[in-house]
Amino acid sequence: MNVLITGANRGIGLALTQAMAARGDSVLAAARRDGPSGASIEPLTLDVTDEASLAALTQTLEDRALDLLVCNAGALIGRGGLEDPAYTHDAFAQVLAVNVTGVFMTVRACLPALRRAQVPAKIAIISSGMGSTARASGNAYLYRASKAAATNLAACMADELRGEGIAVAAYHPGWVRTDMGGASASVAPDASAAGLIQRFDALSLASTGCFETFEGQTLPF
């Protein structure tokens, strides 16, 4: 399977890259810098917030077919309530540019390659249970809002692309021990990646538009 993973240089993205390459998938490991390389892993410089970088991605994929796109690149600023001083106009612009606009633009840049897949192609958007409106909480406002929007993008894309045979879903990777999740998080990156890969493999047009945890539990939007 030909796979492209954004945010592939650390955390969940790196764990996904290594696990998928280890089982024989060909992985384009996209990151702004220091992307991983190795057997079955091709590093790719990509900034999902930069138009020129996304245009270069489309050119890179011009003669390729892509079976799976994993939109994993993410940003988090501010963990507090309404009065958290971290929530500035610039902070909103930065996080939404990566977590929402970046997802949309990456999918659009990869769409021609996804359409060239020999089997039904798939798009996996790494969201978060914190993006579930039904599970709202008065903290991490910016991150929660961005992940709610990313999950909504997945649902909308699933509706539009179903007729082309492309399945789309949003996934909660768990509270993972990464730079973003922190050292006290309950899930190891490798465990999250293993569960997510099972979800990617199971995704089909019958389940397109779903919002699931890495363990396969359905989440409310």
PDB file of C-alpha atoms in Angstrom:
ATOM      1  CA  MET A   1       0.000   0.000   0.000  1.00  0.00           C
ATOM      2  CA  ASN A   2       1.220   3.507  -0.827  1.00  0.00           C
ATOM      3  CA  VAL A   3       0.782   5.803   2.161  1.00  0.00           C
ATOM      4  CA  LEU A   4       1.454   9.476   2.898  1.00  0.00           C
ATOM      5  CA  ILE A   5       1.619  10.553   6.546  1.00  0.00           C
ATOM      6  CA  THR A   6       1.911  14.198   7.618  1.00  0.00           C
ATOM      7  CA  GLY A   7       3.667  15.136  10.843  1.00  0.00           C
ATOM      8  CA  ALA A   8       5.736  11.990  10.401  1.00  0.00           C
ATOM      9  CA  ASN A   9       8.880  13.087  12.214  1.00  0.00           C
ATOM     10  CA  ARG A  10       7.761  12.543  15.819  1.00  0.00           C
ATOM     11  CA  GLY A  11       5.108  11.182  18.155  1.00  0.00           C
ATOM     12  CA  ILE A  12       2.146   9.364  16.639  1.00  0.00           C
ATOM     13  CA  GLY A  13       3.208  10.216  13.085  1.00  0.00           C
ATOM     14  CA  LEU A  14       6.634   8.654  13.543  1.00  0.00           C
ATOM     15  CA  ALA A  15       5.157   5.560  15.205  1.00  0.00           C
ATOM     16  CA  LEU A  16       2.703   5.165  12.317  1.00  0.00           C
ATOM     17  CA  THR A  17       5.461   5.630   9.756  1.00  0.00           C
ATOM     18  CA  GLN A  18       7.709   3.017  11.331  1.00  0.00           C
ATOM     19  CA  ALA A  19       4.924   0.490  11.885  1.00  0.00           C
ATOM     20  CA  MET A  20       3.511   0.765   8.379  1.00  0.00           C
ATOM     21  CA  ALA A  21       6.942   0.563   6.777  1.00  0.00           C
ATOM     22  CA  ALA A  22       7.788  -2.469   8.920  1.00  0.00           C
ATOM     23  CA  ARG A  23       4.818  -4.375   7.542  1.00  0.00           C
ATOM     24  CA  GLY A  24       5.797  -3.567   3.958  1.00  0.00           C
ATOM     25  CA  ASP A  25       3.859  -0.427   3.075  1.00  0.00           C
ATOM     26  CA  SER A  26       5.624   2.277   1.058  1.00  0.00           C
ATOM     27  CA  VAL A  27       5.463   5.418   3.188  1.00  0.00           C
ATOM     28  CA  LEU A  28       5.965   9.028   2.176  1.00  0.00           C
ATOM     29  CA  ALA A  29       6.935  10.547   5.528  1.00  0.00           C
ATOM     30  CA  ALA A  30       6.025  14.231   5.346  1.00  0.00           C
ATOM     31  CA  ALA A  31       7.293  16.781   7.846  1.00  0.00           C
ATOM     32  CA  ARG A  32       8.471  20.374   7.876  1.00  0.00           C
ATOM     33  CA  ARG A  33      11.963  19.177   8.758  1.00  0.00           C
ATOM     34  CA  ASP A  34      13.925  16.109   9.845  1.00  0.00           C
ATOM     35  CA  GLY A  35      11.575  13.571   8.308  1.00  0.00           C
ATOM     36  CA  PRO A  36      12.434   9.897   8.939  1.00  0.00           C
ATOM     37  CA  SER A  37      13.960   7.713   6.272  1.00  0.00           C
ATOM     38  CA  GLY A  38      14.771   4.052   5.857  1.00  0.00           C
ATOM     39  CA  ALA A  39      13.571   0.899   4.169  1.00  0.00           C
ATOM     40  CA  SER A  40      10.152   1.614   2.608  1.00  0.00           C
ATOM     41  CA  ILE A  41      10.239   5.198   4.013  1.00  0.00           C
ATOM     42  CA  GLU A  42      10.757   8.202   1.739  1.00  0.00           C
ATOM     43  CA  PRO A  43      11.181  11.540   3.547  1.00  0.00           C
ATOM     44  CA  LEU A  44       9.206  14.457   2.156  1.00  0.00           C
ATOM     45  CA  THR A  45       9.505  18.095   3.181  1.00  0.00           C
ATOM     46  CA  LEU A  46       6.019  19.534   3.662  1.00  0.00           C
ATOM     47  CA  ASP A  47       4.557  22.479   5.542  1.00  0.00           C
ATOM     48  CA  VAL A  48       0.779  22.013   5.524  1.00  0.00           C
ATOM     49  CA  THR A  49       0.292  25.758   6.148  1.00  0.00           C
ATOM     50  CA  ASP A  50       2.313  26.868   3.127  1.00  0.00           C
ATOM     51  CA  GLU A  51       0.722  27.130  -0.333  1.00  0.00           C
ATOM     52  CA  ALA A  52       3.991  26.681  -2.209  1.00  0.00           C
ATOM     53  CA  SER A  53       4.846  23.587  -0.183  1.00  0.00           C
ATOM     54  CA  LEU A  54       1.431  22.075  -0.912  1.00  0.00           C
ATOM     55  CA  ALA A  55       1.782  22.878  -4.621  1.00  0.00           C
ATOM     56  CA  ALA A  56       5.147  21.100  -4.597  1.00  0.00           C
ATOM     57  CA  LEU A  57       3.438  18.097  -2.971  1.00  0.00           C
ATOM     58  CA  THR A  58       0.948  17.880  -5.831  1.00  0.00           C
ATOM     59  CA  GLN A  59       3.848  17.903  -8.291  1.00  0.00           C
ATOM     60  CA  THR A  60       5.681  15.201  -6.323  1.00  0.00           C
ATOM     61  CA  LEU A  61       2.584  13.012  -6.526  1.00  0.00           C
ATOM     62  CA  GLU A  62       1.925  13.800 -10.185  1.00  0.00           C
ATOM     63  CA  ASP A  63       2.739  10.304 -11.459  1.00  0.00           C
ATOM     64  CA  ARG A  64       1.908   8.381  -8.301  1.00  0.00           C
ATOM     65  CA  ALA A  65      -1.104   6.611  -6.894  1.00  0.00           C
ATOM     66  CA  LEU A  66      -1.865   7.054  -3.202  1.00  0.00           C
ATOM     67  CA  ASP A  67      -3.871   4.411  -1.351  1.00  0.00           C
ATOM     68  CA  LEU A  68      -3.989   6.093   2.050  1.00  0.00           C
ATOM     69  CA  LEU A  69      -3.503   9.664   3.245  1.00  0.00           C
ATOM     70  CA  VAL A  70      -3.063  10.166   6.991  1.00  0.00           C
ATOM     71  CA  CYS A  71      -3.508  13.794   8.060  1.00  0.00           C
ATOM     72  CA  ASN A  72      -1.660  13.690  11.353  1.00  0.00           C
ATOM     73  CA  ALA A  73       0.184  17.031  11.581  1.00  0.00           C
ATOM     74  CA  GLY A  74      -1.181  18.971  14.533  1.00  0.00           C
ATOM     75  CA  ALA A  75      -0.611  21.928  16.828  1.00  0.00           C
ATOM     76  CA  LEU A  76      -1.727  22.792  20.369  1.00  0.00           C
ATOM     77  CA  ILE A  77      -1.500  26.167  22.102  1.00  0.00           C
ATOM     78  CA  GLY A  78      -3.145  26.786  25.475  1.00  0.00           C
ATOM     79  CA  ARG A  79      -4.667  24.272  27.844  1.00  0.00           C
ATOM     80  CA  GLY A  80      -6.651  26.528  30.175  1.00  0.00           C
ATOM     81  CA  GLY A  81     -10.049  28.194  30.325  1.00  0.00           C
ATOM     82  CA  LEU A  82     -11.375  31.377  28.755  1.00  0.00           C
ATOM     83  CA  GLU A  83      -8.860  33.621  30.501  1.00  0.00           C
ATOM     84  CA  ASP A  84      -5.776  31.628  29.541  1.00  0.00           C
ATOM     85  CA  PRO A  85      -3.416  34.309  28.131  1.00  0.00           C
ATOM     86  CA  ALA A  86      -2.093  31.786  25.597  1.00  0.00           C
ATOM     87  CA  TYR A  87      -5.271  32.296  23.562  1.00  0.00           C
ATOM     88  CA  THR A  88      -4.266  35.170  21.317  1.00  0.00           C
ATOM     89  CA  HIS A  89      -5.324  36.045  17.792  1.00  0.00           C
ATOM     90  CA  ASP A  90      -1.990  34.733  16.574  1.00  0.00           C
ATOM     91  CA  ALA A  91      -2.445  31.490  18.505  1.00  0.00           C
ATOM     92  CA  PHE A  92      -5.843  30.908  16.904  1.00  0.00           C
ATOM     93  CA  ALA A  93      -4.409  31.621  13.471  1.00  0.00           C
ATOM     94  CA  GLN A  94      -1.502  29.206  13.986  1.00  0.00           C
ATOM     95  CA  VAL A  95      -3.497  26.277  15.364  1.00  0.00           C
ATOM     96  CA  LEU A  96      -6.373  26.562  12.912  1.00  0.00           C
ATOM     97  CA  ALA A  97      -3.890  26.869  10.037  1.00  0.00           C
ATOM     98  CA  VAL A  98      -2.395  23.472  10.913  1.00  0.00           C
ATOM     99  CA  ASN A  99      -5.334  21.534  12.348  1.00  0.00           C
ATOM    100  CA  VAL A 100      -8.090  22.698  10.006  1.00  0.00           C
ATOM    101  CA  THR A 101      -6.865  24.560   6.933  1.00  0.00           C
ATOM    102  CA  GLY A 102      -3.834  22.277   6.730  1.00  0.00           C
ATOM    103  CA  VAL A 103      -6.034  19.187   6.671  1.00  0.00           C
ATOM    104  CA  PHE A 104      -8.300  20.579   3.963  1.00  0.00           C
ATOM    105  CA  MET A 105      -5.456  21.764   1.752  1.00  0.00           C
ATOM    106  CA  THR A 106      -3.458  18.566   2.154  1.00  0.00           C
ATOM    107  CA  VAL A 107      -6.432  16.454   1.109  1.00  0.00           C
ATOM    108  CA  ARG A 108      -7.031  18.680  -1.890  1.00  0.00           C
ATOM    109  CA  ALA A 109      -3.362  18.500  -2.916  1.00  0.00           C
ATOM    110  CA  CYS A 110      -3.408  14.693  -2.668  1.00  0.00           C
ATOM    111  CA  LEU A 111      -6.792  14.128  -4.298  1.00  0.00           C
ATOM    112  CA  PRO A 112      -5.490  13.417  -7.840  1.00  0.00           C
ATOM    113  CA  ALA A 113      -3.124  10.768  -6.460  1.00  0.00           C
ATOM    114  CA  LEU A 114      -5.890   9.240  -4.352  1.00  0.00           C
ATOM    115  CA  ARG A 115      -8.076   9.011  -7.443  1.00  0.00           C
ATOM    116  CA  ARG A 116      -5.326   7.009  -9.174  1.00  0.00           C
ATOM    117  CA  ALA A 117      -5.398   4.248  -6.546  1.00  0.00           C
ATOM    118  CA  GLN A 118      -6.111   0.759  -7.887  1.00  0.00           C
ATOM    119  CA  VAL A 119      -8.211  -0.075  -4.825  1.00  0.00           C
ATOM    120  CA  PRO A 120     -10.642   2.255  -3.033  1.00  0.00           C
ATOM    121  CA  ALA A 121      -8.489   4.974  -1.505  1.00  0.00           C
ATOM    122  CA  LYS A 122      -8.761   6.131   2.100  1.00  0.00           C
ATOM    123  CA  ILE A 123      -8.257   9.370   4.022  1.00  0.00           C
ATOM    124  CA  ALA A 124      -7.638   9.198   7.773  1.00  0.00           C
ATOM    125  CA  ILE A 125      -7.830  12.442   9.741  1.00  0.00           C
ATOM    126  CA  ILE A 126      -6.215  12.231  13.169  1.00  0.00           C
ATOM    127  CA  SER A 127      -8.619  14.211  15.301  1.00  0.00           C
ATOM    128  CA  SER A 128      -9.226  13.849  19.043  1.00  0.00           C
ATOM    129  CA  GLY A 129     -11.950  12.903  21.462  1.00  0.00           C
ATOM    130  CA  MET A 130     -11.486  16.482  22.680  1.00  0.00           C
ATOM    131  CA  GLY A 131     -13.085  17.538  19.412  1.00  0.00           C
ATOM    132  CA  SER A 132     -16.376  15.858  20.290  1.00  0.00           C
ATOM    133  CA  THR A 133     -18.990  18.520  21.046  1.00  0.00           C
ATOM    134  CA  ALA A 134     -20.903  15.931  23.059  1.00  0.00           C
ATOM    135  CA  ARG A 135     -17.850  15.635  25.352  1.00  0.00           C
ATOM    136  CA  ALA A 136     -17.195  19.367  25.758  1.00  0.00           C
ATOM    137  CA  SER A 137     -15.130  20.625  28.681  1.00  0.00           C
ATOM    138  CA  GLY A 138     -14.058  24.102  29.756  1.00  0.00           C
ATOM    139  CA  ASN A 139     -10.376  23.843  28.900  1.00  0.00           C
ATOM    140  CA  ALA A 140      -8.057  23.639  25.889  1.00  0.00           C
ATOM    141  CA  TYR A 141     -10.597  25.716  23.958  1.00  0.00           C
ATOM    142  CA  LEU A 142      -8.498  26.304  20.873  1.00  0.00           C
ATOM    143  CA  TYR A 143      -7.388  22.697  20.441  1.00  0.00           C
ATOM    144  CA  ARG A 144     -10.919  21.400  21.057  1.00  0.00           C
ATOM    145  CA  ALA A 145     -12.405  23.839  18.529  1.00  0.00           C
ATOM    146  CA  SER A 146      -9.814  22.942  15.895  1.00  0.00           C
ATOM    147  CA  LYS A 147     -10.346  19.206  16.318  1.00  0.00           C
ATOM    148  CA  ALA A 148     -14.130  19.624  16.205  1.00  0.00           C
ATOM    149  CA  ALA A 149     -13.661  21.411  12.887  1.00  0.00           C
ATOM    150  CA  ALA A 150     -11.288  18.709  11.598  1.00  0.00           C
ATOM    151  CA  THR A 151     -13.814  16.013  12.499  1.00  0.00           C
ATOM    152  CA  ASN A 152     -16.510  17.948  10.669  1.00  0.00           C
ATOM    153  CA  LEU A 153     -14.226  18.160   7.621  1.00  0.00           C
ATOM    154  CA  ALA A 154     -13.903  14.379   7.670  1.00  0.00           C
ATOM    155  CA  ALA A 155     -17.683  13.939   7.722  1.00  0.00           C
ATOM    156  CA  CYS A 156     -18.185  16.424   4.888  1.00  0.00           C
ATOM    157  CA  MET A 157     -15.409  14.907   2.773  1.00  0.00           C
ATOM    158  CA  ALA A 158     -16.844  11.433   3.332  1.00  0.00           C
ATOM    159  CA  ASP A 159     -20.155  12.616   1.933  1.00  0.00           C
ATOM    160  CA  GLU A 160     -18.584  14.261  -1.119  1.00  0.00           C
ATOM    161  CA  LEU A 161     -16.075  11.539  -1.970  1.00  0.00           C
ATOM    162  CA  ARG A 162     -18.245   8.484  -1.368  1.00  0.00           C
ATOM    163  CA  GLY A 163     -19.364   8.535  -4.991  1.00  0.00           C
ATOM    164  CA  GLU A 164     -15.721   8.418  -6.135  1.00  0.00           C
ATOM    165  CA  GLY A 165     -15.007   5.374  -3.998  1.00  0.00           C
ATOM    166  CA  ILE A 166     -12.842   7.229  -1.483  1.00  0.00           C
ATOM    167  CA  ALA A 167     -13.519   6.526   2.204  1.00  0.00           C
ATOM    168  CA  VAL A 168     -12.820   9.151   4.880  1.00  0.00           C
ATOM    169  CA  ALA A 169     -12.851   8.930   8.670  1.00  0.00           C
ATOM    170  CA  ALA A 170     -11.709  10.777  11.787  1.00  0.00           C
ATOM    171  CA  TYR A 171      -9.843   9.052  14.622  1.00  0.00           C
ATOM    172  CA  HIS A 172      -9.003   9.698  18.248  1.00  0.00           C
ATOM    173  CA  PRO A 173      -5.483   8.330  18.865  1.00  0.00           C
ATOM    174  CA  GLY A 174      -5.878   8.227  22.643  1.00  0.00           C
ATOM    175  CA  TRP A 175      -4.021  10.275  25.224  1.00  0.00           C
ATOM    176  CA  VAL A 176      -0.564   9.492  23.909  1.00  0.00           C
ATOM    177  CA  ARG A 177       2.838  10.009  25.529  1.00  0.00           C
ATOM    178  CA  THR A 178       4.239  12.543  23.068  1.00  0.00           C
ATOM    179  CA  ASP A 179       5.540  16.102  23.323  1.00  0.00           C
ATOM    180  CA  MET A 180       1.917  17.223  22.993  1.00  0.00           C
ATOM    181  CA  GLY A 181       0.338  14.609  25.247  1.00  0.00           C
ATOM    182  CA  GLY A 182       2.959  14.783  27.984  1.00  0.00           C
ATOM    183  CA  ALA A 183       4.823  12.193  30.006  1.00  0.00           C
ATOM    184  CA  SER A 184       1.817  11.264  32.152  1.00  0.00           C
ATOM    185  CA  ALA A 185      -0.361  10.240  29.196  1.00  0.00           C
ATOM    186  CA  SER A 186      -1.795   6.735  29.350  1.00  0.00           C
ATOM    187  CA  VAL A 187      -1.051   5.389  25.839  1.00  0.00           C
ATOM    188  CA  ALA A 188       2.322   4.592  24.295  1.00  0.00           C
ATOM    189  CA  PRO A 189       2.844   5.858  20.717  1.00  0.00           C
ATOM    190  CA  ASP A 190       3.382   2.326  19.405  1.00  0.00           C
ATOM    191  CA  ALA A 191       0.115   1.121  20.956  1.00  0.00           C
ATOM    192  CA  SER A 192      -1.796   4.042  19.481  1.00  0.00           C
ATOM    193  CA  ALA A 193      -0.237   3.449  16.066  1.00  0.00           C
ATOM    194  CA  ALA A 194      -1.074  -0.265  16.125  1.00  0.00           C
ATOM    195  CA  GLY A 195      -4.711   0.462  16.909  1.00  0.00           C
ATOM    196  CA  LEU A 196      -4.962   3.215  14.333  1.00  0.00           C
ATOM    197  CA  ILE A 197      -3.537   0.992  11.612  1.00  0.00           C
ATOM    198  CA  GLN A 198      -6.213  -1.585  12.389  1.00  0.00           C
ATOM    199  CA  ARG A 199      -8.825   1.156  11.998  1.00  0.00           C
ATOM    200  CA  PHE A 200      -7.315   2.284   8.673  1.00  0.00           C
ATOM    201  CA  ASP A 201      -7.346  -1.283   7.364  1.00  0.00           C
ATOM    202  CA  ALA A 202     -10.995  -1.722   8.381  1.00  0.00           C
ATOM    203  CA  LEU A 203     -12.164   1.576   6.861  1.00  0.00           C
ATOM    204  CA  SER A 204     -14.369   1.095   3.801  1.00  0.00           C
ATOM    205  CA  LEU A 205     -17.200   2.815   1.984  1.00  0.00           C
ATOM    206  CA  ALA A 206     -19.540   1.001   4.373  1.00  0.00           C
ATOM    207  CA  SER A 207     -17.997   2.836   7.340  1.00  0.00           C
ATOM    208  CA  THR A 208     -16.959   6.098   5.684  1.00  0.00           C
ATOM    209  CA  GLY A 209     -17.705   9.168   7.782  1.00  0.00           C
ATOM    210  CA  CYS A 210     -17.113   7.404  11.086  1.00  0.00           C
ATOM    211  CA  PHE A 211     -15.443   8.939  14.157  1.00  0.00           C
ATOM    212  CA  GLU A 212     -13.652   6.264  16.177  1.00  0.00           C
ATOM    213  CA  THR A 213     -11.028   5.773  18.860  1.00  0.00           C
ATOM    214  CA  PHE A 214      -7.822   3.910  18.087  1.00  0.00           C
ATOM    215  CA  GLU A 215      -9.442   0.949  19.846  1.00  0.00           C
ATOM    216  CA  GLY A 216     -12.442   0.959  17.528  1.00  0.00           C
ATOM    217  CA  GLN A 217     -15.041   2.591  19.768  1.00  0.00           C
ATOM    218  CA  THR A 218     -17.494   4.979  18.085  1.00  0.00           C
ATOM    219  CA  LEU A 219     -17.331   8.559  19.327  1.00  0.00           C
ATOM    220  CA  PRO A 220     -20.173  11.104  19.274  1.00  0.00           C
ATOM    221  CA  PHE A 221     -19.648  14.127  17.081  1.00  0.00           C
TER     222      PHE A 221
END
